[in-house]
N, CA and C of each residue as an Amber inpcrd file, in Angstrom:
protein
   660
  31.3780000   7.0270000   3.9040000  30.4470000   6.0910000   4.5370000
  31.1110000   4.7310000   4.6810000  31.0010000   3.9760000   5.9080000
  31.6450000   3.0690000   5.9960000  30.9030000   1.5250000   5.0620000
  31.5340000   0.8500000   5.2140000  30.7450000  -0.2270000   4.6230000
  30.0710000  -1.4470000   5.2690000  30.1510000  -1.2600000   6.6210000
  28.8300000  -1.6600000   7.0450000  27.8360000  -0.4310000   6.7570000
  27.2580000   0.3710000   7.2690000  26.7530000   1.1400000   6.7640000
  26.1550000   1.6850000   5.7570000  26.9080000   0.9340000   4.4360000
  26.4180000   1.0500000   3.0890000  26.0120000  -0.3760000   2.8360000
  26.1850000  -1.0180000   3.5550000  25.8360000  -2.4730000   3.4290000
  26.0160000  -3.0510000   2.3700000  26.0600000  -4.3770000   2.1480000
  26.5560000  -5.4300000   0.7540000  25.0780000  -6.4400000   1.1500000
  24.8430000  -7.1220000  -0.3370000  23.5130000  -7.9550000  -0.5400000
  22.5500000  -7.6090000   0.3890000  22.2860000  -8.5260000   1.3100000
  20.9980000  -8.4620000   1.5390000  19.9770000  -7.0620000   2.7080000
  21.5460000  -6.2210000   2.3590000  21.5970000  -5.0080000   3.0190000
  22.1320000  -3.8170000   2.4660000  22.0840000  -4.2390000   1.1210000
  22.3540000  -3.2650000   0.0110000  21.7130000  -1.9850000  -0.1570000
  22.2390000  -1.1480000  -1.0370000  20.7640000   0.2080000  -1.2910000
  19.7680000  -0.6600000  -1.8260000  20.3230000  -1.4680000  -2.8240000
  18.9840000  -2.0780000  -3.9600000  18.2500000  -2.8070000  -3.0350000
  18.0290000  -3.4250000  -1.7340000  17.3830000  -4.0880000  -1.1910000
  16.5060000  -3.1140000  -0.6050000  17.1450000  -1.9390000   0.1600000
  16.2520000  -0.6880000   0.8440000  15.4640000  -0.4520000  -0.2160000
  15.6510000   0.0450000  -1.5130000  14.5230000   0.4100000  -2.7280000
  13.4660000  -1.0560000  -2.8820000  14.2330000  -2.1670000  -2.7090000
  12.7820000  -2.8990000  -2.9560000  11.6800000  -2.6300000  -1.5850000
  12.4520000  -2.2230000  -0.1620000  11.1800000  -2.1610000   0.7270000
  10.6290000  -0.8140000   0.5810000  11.3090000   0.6080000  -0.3240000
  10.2640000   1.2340000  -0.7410000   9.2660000   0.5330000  -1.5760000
   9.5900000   0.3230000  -2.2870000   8.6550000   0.0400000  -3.4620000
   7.3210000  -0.7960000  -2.5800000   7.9100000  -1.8950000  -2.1040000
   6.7370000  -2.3290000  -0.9720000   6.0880000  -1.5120000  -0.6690000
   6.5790000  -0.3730000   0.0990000   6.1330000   0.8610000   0.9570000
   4.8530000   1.2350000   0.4610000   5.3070000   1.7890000  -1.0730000
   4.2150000   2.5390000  -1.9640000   3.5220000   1.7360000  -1.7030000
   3.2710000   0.6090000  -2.2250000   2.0400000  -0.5330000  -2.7360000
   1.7960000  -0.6500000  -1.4640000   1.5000000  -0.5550000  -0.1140000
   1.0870000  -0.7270000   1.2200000   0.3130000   0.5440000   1.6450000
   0.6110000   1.8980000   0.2260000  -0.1510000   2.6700000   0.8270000
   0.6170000   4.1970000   1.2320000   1.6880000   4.2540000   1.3780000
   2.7600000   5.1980000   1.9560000   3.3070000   6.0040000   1.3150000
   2.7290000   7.1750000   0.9730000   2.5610000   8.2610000   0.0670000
   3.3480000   9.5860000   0.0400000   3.9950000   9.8690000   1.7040000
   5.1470000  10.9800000   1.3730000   6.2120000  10.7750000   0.9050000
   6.8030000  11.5530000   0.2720000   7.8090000  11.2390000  -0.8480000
   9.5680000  11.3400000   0.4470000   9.0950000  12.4260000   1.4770000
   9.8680000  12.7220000   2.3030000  10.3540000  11.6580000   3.0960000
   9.1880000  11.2480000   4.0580000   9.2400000  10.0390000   4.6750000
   9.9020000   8.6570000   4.1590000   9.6830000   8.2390000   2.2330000
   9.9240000   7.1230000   1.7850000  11.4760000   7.9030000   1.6750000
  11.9340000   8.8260000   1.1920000  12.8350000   8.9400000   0.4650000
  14.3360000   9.0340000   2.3520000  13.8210000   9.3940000   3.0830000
  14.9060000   9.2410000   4.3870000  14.7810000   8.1890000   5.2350000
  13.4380000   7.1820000   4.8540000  13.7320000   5.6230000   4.9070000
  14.5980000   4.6680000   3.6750000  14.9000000   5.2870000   2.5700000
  15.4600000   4.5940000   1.5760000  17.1220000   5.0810000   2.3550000
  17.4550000   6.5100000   2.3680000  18.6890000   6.4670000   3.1490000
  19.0040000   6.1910000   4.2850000  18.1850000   5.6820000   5.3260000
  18.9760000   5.0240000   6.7000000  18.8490000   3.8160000   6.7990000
  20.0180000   3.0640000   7.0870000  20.5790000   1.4450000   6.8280000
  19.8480000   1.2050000   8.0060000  18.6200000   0.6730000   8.1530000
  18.0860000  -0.5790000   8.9830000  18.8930000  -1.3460000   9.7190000
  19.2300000  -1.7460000   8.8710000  20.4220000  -3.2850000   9.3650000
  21.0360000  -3.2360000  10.2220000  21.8860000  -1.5160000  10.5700000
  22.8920000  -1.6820000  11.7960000  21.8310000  -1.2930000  13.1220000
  20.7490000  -1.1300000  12.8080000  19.9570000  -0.8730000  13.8120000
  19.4810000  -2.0950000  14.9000000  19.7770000  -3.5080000  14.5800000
  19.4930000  -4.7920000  14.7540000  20.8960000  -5.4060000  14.9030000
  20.7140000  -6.9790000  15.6810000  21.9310000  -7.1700000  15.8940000
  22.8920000  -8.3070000  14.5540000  23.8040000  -8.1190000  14.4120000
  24.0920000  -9.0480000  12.8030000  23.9270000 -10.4230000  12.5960000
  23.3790000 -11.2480000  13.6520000  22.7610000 -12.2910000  13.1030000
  21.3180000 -11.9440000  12.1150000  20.8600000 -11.2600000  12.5130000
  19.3820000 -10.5170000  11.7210000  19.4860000  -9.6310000  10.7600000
  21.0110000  -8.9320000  10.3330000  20.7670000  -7.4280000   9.0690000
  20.4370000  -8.7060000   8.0890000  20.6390000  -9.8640000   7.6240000
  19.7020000 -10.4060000   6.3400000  18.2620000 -10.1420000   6.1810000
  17.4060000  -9.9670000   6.8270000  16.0940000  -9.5050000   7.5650000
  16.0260000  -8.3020000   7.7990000  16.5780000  -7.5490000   7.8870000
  16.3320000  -6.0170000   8.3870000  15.7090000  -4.9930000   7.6060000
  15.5070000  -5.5340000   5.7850000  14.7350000  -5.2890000   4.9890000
  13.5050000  -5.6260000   4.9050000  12.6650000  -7.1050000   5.4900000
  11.6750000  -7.5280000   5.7370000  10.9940000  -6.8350000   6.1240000
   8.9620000  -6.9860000   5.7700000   8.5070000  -6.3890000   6.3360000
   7.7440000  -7.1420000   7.9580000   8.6690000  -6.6810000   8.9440000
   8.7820000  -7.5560000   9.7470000   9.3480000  -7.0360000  10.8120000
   8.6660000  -7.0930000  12.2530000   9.2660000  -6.4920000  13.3100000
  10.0810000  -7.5690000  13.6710000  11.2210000  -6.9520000  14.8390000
  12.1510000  -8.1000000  14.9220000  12.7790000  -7.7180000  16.2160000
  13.6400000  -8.7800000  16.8410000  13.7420000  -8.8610000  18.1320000
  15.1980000  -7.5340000  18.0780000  15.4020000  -6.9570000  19.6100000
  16.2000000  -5.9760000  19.5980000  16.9960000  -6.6910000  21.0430000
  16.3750000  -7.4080000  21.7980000  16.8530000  -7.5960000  23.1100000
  15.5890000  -7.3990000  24.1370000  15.9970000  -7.6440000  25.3650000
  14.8450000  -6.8680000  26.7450000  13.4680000  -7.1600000  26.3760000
  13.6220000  -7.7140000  25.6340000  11.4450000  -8.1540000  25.1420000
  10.4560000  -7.1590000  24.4250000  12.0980000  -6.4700000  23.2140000
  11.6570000  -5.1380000  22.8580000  11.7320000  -5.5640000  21.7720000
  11.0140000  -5.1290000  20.0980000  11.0590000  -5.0970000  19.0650000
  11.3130000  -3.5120000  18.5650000  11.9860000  -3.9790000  16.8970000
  12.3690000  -2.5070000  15.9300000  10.8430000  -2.9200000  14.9060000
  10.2740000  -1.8160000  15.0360000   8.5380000  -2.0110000  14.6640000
   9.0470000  -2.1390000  13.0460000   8.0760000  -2.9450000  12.5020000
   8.8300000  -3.6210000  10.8200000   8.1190000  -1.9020000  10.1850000
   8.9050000  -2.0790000   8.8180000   8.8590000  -0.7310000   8.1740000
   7.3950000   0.0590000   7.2430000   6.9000000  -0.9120000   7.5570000
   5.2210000  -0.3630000   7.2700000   4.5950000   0.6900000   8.1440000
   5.3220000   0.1350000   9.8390000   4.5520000   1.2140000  10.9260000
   5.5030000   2.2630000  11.2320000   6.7170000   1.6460000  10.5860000
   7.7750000   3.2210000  11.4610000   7.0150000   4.1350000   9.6680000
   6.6780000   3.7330000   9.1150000   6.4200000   4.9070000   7.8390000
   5.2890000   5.5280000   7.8480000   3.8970000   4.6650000   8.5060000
   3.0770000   5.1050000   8.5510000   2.5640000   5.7670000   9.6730000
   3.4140000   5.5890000  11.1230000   3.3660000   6.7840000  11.9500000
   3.9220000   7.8390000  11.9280000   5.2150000   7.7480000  11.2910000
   5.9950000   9.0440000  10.4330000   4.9530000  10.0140000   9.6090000
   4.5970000   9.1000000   8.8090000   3.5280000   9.7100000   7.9310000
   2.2350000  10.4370000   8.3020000   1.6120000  10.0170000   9.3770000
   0.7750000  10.3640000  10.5450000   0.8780000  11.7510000  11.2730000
   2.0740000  11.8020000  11.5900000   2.6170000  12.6680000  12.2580000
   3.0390000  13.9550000  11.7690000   3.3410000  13.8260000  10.3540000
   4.0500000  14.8310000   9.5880000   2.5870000  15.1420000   8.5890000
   1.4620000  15.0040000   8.4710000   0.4710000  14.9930000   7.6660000
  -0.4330000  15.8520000   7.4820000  -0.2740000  16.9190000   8.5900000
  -0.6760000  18.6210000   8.2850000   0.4340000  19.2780000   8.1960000
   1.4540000  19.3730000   8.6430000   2.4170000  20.3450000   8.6480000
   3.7780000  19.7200000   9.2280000   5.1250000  20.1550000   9.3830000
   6.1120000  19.0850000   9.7730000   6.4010000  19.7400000  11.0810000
   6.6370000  19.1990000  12.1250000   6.5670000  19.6340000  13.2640000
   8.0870000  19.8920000  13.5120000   8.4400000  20.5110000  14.3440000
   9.6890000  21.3580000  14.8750000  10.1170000  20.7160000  15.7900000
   9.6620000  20.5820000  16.7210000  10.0150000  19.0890000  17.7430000
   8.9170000  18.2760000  17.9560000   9.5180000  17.2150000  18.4270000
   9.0910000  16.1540000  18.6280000   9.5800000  15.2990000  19.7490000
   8.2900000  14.7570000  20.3670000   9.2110000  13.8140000  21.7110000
   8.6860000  12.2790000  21.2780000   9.7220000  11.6680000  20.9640000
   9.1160000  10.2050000  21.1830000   9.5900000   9.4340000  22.0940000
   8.0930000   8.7540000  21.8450000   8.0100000   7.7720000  23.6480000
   8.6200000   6.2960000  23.5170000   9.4710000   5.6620000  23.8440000
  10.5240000   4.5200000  23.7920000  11.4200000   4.4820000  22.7160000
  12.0000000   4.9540000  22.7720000  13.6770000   5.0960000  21.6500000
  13.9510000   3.6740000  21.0610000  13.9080000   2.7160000  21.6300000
  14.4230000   1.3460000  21.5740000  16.1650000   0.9220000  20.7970000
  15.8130000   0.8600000  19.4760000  16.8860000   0.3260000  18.9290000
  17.5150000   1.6560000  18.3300000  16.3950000   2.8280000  17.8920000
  16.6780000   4.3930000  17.3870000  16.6560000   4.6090000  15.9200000
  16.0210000   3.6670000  15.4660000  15.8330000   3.5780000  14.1150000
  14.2950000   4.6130000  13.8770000  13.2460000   4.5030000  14.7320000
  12.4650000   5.4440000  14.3510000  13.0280000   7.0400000  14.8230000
  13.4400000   6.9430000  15.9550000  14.6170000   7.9670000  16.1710000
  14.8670000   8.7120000  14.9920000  15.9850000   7.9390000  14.4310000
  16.6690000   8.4090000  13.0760000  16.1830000   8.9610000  12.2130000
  14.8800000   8.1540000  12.0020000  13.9210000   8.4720000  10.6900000
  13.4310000  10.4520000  11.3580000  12.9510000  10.5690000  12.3730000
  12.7850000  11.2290000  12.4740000  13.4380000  12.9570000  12.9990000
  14.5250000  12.5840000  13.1280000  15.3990000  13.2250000  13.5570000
  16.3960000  13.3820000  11.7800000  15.8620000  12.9400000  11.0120000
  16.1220000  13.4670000   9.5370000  14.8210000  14.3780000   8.6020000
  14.2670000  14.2750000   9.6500000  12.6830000  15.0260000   9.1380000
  12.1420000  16.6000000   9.8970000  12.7720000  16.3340000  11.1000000
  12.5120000  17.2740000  11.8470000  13.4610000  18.0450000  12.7150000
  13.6480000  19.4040000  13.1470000  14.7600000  20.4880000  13.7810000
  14.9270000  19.1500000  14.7630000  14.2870000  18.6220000  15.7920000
  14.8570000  18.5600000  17.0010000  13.8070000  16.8210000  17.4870000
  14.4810000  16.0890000  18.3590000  13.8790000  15.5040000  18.5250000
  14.3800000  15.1520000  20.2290000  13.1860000  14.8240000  20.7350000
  13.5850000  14.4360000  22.3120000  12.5300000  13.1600000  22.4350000
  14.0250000  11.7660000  23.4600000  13.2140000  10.1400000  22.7340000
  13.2420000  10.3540000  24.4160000  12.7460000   9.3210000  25.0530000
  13.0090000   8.6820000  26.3210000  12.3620000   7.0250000  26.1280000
  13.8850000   6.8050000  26.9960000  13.6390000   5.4130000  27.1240000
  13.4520000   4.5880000  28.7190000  12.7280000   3.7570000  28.7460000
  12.6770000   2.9420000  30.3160000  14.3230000   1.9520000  30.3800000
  14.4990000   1.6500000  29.2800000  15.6050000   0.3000000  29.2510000
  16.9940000   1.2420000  28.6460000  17.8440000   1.5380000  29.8820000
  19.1280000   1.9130000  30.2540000  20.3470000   1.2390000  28.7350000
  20.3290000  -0.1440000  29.1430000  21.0860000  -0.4240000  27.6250000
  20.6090000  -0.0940000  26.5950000  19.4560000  -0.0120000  25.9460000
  18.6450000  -0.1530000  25.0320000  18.7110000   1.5480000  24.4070000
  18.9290000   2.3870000  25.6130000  18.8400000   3.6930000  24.7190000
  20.4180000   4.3140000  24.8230000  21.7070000   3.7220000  25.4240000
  22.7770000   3.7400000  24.9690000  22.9640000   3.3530000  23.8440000
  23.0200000   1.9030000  23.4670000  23.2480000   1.2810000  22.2020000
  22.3620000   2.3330000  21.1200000  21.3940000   2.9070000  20.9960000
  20.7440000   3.9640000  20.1250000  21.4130000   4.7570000  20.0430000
  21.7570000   5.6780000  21.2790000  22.6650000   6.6230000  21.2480000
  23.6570000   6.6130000  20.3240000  24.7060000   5.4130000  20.7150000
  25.5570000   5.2690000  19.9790000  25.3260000   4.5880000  18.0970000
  24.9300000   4.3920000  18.2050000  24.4250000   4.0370000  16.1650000
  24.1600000   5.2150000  15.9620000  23.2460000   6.0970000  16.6590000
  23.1260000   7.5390000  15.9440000  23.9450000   8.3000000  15.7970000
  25.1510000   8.3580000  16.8520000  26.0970000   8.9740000  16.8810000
  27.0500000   8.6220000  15.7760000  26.9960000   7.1410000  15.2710000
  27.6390000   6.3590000  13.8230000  27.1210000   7.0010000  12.8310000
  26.1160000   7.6050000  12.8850000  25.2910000   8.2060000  11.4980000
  25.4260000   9.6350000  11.4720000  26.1390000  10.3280000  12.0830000
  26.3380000  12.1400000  12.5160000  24.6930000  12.3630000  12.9420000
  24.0260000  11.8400000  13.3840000  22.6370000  12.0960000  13.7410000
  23.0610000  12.8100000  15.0230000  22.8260000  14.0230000  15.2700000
  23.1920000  15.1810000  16.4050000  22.1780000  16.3470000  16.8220000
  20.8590000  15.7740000  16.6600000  20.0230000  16.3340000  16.8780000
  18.7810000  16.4330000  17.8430000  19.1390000  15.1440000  18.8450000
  18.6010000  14.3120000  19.2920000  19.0330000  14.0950000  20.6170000
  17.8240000  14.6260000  22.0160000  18.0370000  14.4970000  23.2400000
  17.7920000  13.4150000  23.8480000  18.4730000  12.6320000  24.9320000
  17.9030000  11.0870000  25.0750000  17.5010000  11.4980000  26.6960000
  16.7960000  10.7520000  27.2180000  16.1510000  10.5020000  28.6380000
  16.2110000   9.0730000  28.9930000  16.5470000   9.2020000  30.1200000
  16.3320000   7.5610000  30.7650000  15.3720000   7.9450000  31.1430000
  13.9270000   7.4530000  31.4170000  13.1160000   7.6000000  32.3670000
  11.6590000   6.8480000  31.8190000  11.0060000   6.6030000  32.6020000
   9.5170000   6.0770000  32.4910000   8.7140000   6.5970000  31.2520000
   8.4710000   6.6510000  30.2080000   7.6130000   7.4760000  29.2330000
   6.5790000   7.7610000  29.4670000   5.6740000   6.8380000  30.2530000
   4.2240000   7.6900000  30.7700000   4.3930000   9.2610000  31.4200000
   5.7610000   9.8630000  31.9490000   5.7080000  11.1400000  32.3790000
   6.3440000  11.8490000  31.0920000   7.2530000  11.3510000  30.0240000
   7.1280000  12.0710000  29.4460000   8.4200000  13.0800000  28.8670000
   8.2990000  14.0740000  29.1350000   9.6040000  15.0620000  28.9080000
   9.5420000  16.6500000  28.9990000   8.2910000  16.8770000  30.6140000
   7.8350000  18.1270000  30.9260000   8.7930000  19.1840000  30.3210000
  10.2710000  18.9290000  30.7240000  11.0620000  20.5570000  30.5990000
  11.0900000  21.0100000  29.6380000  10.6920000  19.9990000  28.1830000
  11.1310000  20.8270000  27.0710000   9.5830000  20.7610000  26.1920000
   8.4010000  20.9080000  26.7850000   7.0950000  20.7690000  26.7420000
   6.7460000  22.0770000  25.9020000   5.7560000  22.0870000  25.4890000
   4.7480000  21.6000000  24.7020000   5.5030000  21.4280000  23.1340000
   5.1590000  20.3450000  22.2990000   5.6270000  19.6880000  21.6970000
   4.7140000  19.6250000  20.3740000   5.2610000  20.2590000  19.1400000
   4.2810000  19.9670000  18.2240000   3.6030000  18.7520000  17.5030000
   5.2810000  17.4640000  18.2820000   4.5430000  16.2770000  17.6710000
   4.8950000  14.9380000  18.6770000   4.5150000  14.3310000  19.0460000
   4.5950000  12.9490000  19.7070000   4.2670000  11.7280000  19.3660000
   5.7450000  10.7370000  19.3380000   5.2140000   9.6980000  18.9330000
   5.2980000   8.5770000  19.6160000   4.6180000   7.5020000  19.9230000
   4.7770000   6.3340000  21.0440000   5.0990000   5.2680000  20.3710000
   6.3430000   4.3390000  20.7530000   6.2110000   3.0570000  20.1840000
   6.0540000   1.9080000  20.8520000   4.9710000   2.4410000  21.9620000
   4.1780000   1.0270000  22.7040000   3.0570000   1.4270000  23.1910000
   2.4200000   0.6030000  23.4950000   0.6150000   0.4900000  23.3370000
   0.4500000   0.8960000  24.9650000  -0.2260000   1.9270000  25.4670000
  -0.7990000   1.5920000  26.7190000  -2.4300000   1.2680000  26.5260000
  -3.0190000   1.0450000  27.7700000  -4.3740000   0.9330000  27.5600000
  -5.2260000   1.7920000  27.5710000  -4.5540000   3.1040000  27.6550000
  -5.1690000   4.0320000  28.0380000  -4.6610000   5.7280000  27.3750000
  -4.3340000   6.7760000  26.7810000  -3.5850000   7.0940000  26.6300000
  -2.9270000   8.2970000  27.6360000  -1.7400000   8.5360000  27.7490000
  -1.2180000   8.9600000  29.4130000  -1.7010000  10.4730000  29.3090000
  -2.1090000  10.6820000  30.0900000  -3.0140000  12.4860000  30.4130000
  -1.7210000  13.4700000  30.3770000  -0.2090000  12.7920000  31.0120000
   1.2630000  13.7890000  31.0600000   1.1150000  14.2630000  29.4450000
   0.9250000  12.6260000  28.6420000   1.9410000  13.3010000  27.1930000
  -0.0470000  14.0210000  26.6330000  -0.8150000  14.1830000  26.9350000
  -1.9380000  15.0790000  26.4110000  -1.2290000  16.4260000  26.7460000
  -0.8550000  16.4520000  27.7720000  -1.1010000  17.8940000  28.3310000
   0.4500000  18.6230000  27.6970000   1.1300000  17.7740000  27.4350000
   2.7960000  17.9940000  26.7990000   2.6010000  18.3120000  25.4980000
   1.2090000  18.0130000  24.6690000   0.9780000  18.4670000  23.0890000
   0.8360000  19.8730000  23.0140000   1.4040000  20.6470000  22.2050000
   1.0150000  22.2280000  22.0170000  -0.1190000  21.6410000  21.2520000
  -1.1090000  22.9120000  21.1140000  -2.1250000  23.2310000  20.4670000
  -1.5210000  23.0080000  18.9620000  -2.8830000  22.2700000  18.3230000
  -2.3380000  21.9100000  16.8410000  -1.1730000  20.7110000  16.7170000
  -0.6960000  20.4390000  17.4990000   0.2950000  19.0940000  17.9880000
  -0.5320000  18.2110000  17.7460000   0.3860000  16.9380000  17.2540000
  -0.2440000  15.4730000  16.5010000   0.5000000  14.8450000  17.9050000
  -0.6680000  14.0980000  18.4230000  -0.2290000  12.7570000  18.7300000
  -0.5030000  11.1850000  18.0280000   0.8440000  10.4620000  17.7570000
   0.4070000   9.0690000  17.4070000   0.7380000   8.0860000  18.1660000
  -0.0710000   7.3120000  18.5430000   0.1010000   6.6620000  19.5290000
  -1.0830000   5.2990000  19.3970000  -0.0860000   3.6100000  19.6370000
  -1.0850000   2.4910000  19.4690000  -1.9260000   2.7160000  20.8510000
  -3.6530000   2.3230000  20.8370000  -3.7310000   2.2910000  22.5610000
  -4.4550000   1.0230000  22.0890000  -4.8320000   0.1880000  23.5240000
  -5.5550000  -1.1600000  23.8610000  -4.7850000  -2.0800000  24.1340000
  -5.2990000  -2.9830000  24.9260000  -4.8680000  -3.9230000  25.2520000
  -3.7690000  -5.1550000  24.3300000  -3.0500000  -6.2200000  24.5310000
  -2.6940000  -7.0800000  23.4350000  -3.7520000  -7.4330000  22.9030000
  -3.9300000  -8.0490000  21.1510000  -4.4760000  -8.1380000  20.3740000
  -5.8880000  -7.5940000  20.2070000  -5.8830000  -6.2240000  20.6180000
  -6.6200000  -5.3700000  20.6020000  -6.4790000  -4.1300000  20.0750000
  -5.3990000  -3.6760000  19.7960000  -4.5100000  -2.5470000  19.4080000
  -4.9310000  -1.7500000  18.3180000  -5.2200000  -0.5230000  18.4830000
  -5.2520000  -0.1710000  17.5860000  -4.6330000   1.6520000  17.4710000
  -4.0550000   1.9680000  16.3370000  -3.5960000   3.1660000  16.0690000
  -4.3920000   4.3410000  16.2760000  -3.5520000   5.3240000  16.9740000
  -4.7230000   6.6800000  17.1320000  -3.8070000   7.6860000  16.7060000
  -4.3100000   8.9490000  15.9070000  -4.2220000  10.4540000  15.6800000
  -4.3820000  10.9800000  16.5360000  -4.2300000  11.9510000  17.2490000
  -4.5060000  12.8350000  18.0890000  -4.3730000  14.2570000  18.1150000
  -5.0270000  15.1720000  17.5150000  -4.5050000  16.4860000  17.4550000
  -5.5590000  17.1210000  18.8200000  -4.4210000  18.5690000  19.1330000
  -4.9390000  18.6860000  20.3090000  -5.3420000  20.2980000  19.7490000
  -6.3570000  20.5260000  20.0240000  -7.1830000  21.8130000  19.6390000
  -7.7240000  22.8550000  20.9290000  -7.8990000  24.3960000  20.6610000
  -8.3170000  25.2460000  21.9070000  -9.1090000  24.2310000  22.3450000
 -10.4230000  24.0600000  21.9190000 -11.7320000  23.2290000  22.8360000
 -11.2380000  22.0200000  23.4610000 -10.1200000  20.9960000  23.0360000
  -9.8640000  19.9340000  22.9670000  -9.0900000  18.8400000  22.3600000
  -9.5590000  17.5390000  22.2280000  -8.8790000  16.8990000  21.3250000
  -9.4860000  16.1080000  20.7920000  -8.7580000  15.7920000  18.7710000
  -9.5910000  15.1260000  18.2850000  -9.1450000  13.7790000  17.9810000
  -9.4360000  12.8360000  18.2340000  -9.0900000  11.4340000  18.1070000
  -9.5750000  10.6950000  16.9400000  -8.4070000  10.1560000  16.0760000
  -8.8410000   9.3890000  14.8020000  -8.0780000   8.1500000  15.0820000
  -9.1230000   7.1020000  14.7710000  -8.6860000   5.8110000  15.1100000
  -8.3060000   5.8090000  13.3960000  -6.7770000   5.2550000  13.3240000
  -6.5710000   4.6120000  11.7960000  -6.5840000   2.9940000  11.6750000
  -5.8350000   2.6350000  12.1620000  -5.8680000   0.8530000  12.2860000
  -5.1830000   0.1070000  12.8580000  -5.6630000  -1.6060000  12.8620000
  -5.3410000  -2.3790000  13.5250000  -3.4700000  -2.3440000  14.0740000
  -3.4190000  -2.6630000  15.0520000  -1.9480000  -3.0100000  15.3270000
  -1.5820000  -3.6610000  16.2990000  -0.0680000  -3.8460000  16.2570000
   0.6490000  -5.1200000  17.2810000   1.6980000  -4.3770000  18.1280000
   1.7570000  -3.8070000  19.4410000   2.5660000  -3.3370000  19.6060000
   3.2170000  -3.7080000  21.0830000   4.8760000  -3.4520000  21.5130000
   5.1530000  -4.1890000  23.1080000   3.6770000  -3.3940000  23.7560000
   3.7620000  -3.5940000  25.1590000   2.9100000  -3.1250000  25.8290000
   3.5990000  -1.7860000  26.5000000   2.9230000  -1.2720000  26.9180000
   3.4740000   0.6630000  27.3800000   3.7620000   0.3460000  28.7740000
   4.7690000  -0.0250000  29.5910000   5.2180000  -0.6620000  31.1000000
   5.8340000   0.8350000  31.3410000   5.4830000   0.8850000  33.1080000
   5.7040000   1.9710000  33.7150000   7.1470000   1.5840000  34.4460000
   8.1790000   2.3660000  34.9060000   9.2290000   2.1950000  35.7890000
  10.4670000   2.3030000  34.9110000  11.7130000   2.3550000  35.5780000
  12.8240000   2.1040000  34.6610000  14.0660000   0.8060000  34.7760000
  14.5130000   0.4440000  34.0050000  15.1760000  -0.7250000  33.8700000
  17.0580000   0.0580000  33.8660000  17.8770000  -0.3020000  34.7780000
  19.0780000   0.5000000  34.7300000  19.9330000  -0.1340000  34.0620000
């Protein structure tokens, strides 16, 4: 392991164990989830004026008017998601920096991200590729459509808010498939469950949140 990667002070292991320990006391109860956020270095996920911070609980700037969601929500939509059973694939909706990526693509067979912002899911690419993370299909493209070809999907996760939630990624859930996903407007936000059942689907609002907004089109 290199040593950025293993990081020194304020990007140390002992710093990752104090934002478990946070973790617990916030509520964050799989042992799975805490224990493959204690092994992936944050820090190189952000740019190095910021790995002093990359332990904070604290979203933080990535570039393009995008944030790496602080480590309370990448754990507790992890946690969300994985909370009946652990899903086999998974598509998540904006890759960004690839840190929830990571997390999850250490949890699960297979993962497929798509991103709107062209630099934004290279630079992911490549950090994951720094971590032997090789499990993991990338898309340039709009996320409101989604990732039809490799459809139906036992788990989906979004890391931006639309106002609405997109009918593509409903219909992309297999049966028994979790969706998590923020919906509402800015400072309106709030977290949803979504499992999708024969009759339908059942929607559990969990809580408040802050998330970019869910923008349609792609950025090259």
């Amino acid at each position: 392991m290199s040593r950025r990667i293993q990081g020194i002070g304020m990007t140390s292991r002992r710093t990752r164990e104090r934002m478990i320990s946070r973790l617990r006391q916030q509520g964050i109860s799989d042992n799975k989830v805490l224990a493959v956020m204690a092994d992936t270095p944050r820090h190189i996920f952000v740019d190095e004026a910021l790995e002093s911070r990359a332990y904070e609980d604290t979203a933080l700037p990535i570039g393009h008017n995008q944030t790496i969601s602080q480590p309370y929500i990448v754990a507790k939509m992890t946690e969300l998601l994985l909370q009946s059973a652990v899903p086999a694939k998974v598509l998540e909706i904006g890759t960004g920096c690839g840190y929830q990526t990571a997390i999850l693509a250490k949890l699960v067979s297979q993962v497929y991200t798509v991103e709107r912002i062209a630099p934004l899911m290279k630079k992911a690419r490549d950090t994951l590729w720094e971590l032997n993370i090789k499990t993991v299909g990338f898309k340039h493209t709009d996320g409101g459509w989604g990732w039809p070809e490799h459809a139906p999907f036992e788990g989906i996760l979004a890391a931006a808010a639309p106002a609405e939630v997109p009918e593509a990624l409903l219909q992309q859930l297999a049966v028994g498939g979790v969706l998590v996903i923020p919906v509402g407007q800015e400072g309106k936000q709030y977290l949803h469950r979504i499992v999708r059942t024969d009759e339908g689907y059942l929607d559990e609002v969990i809580e408040r949140v802050t998330f970019v907004p869910f923008l349609s089109g792609v950025i090259g």
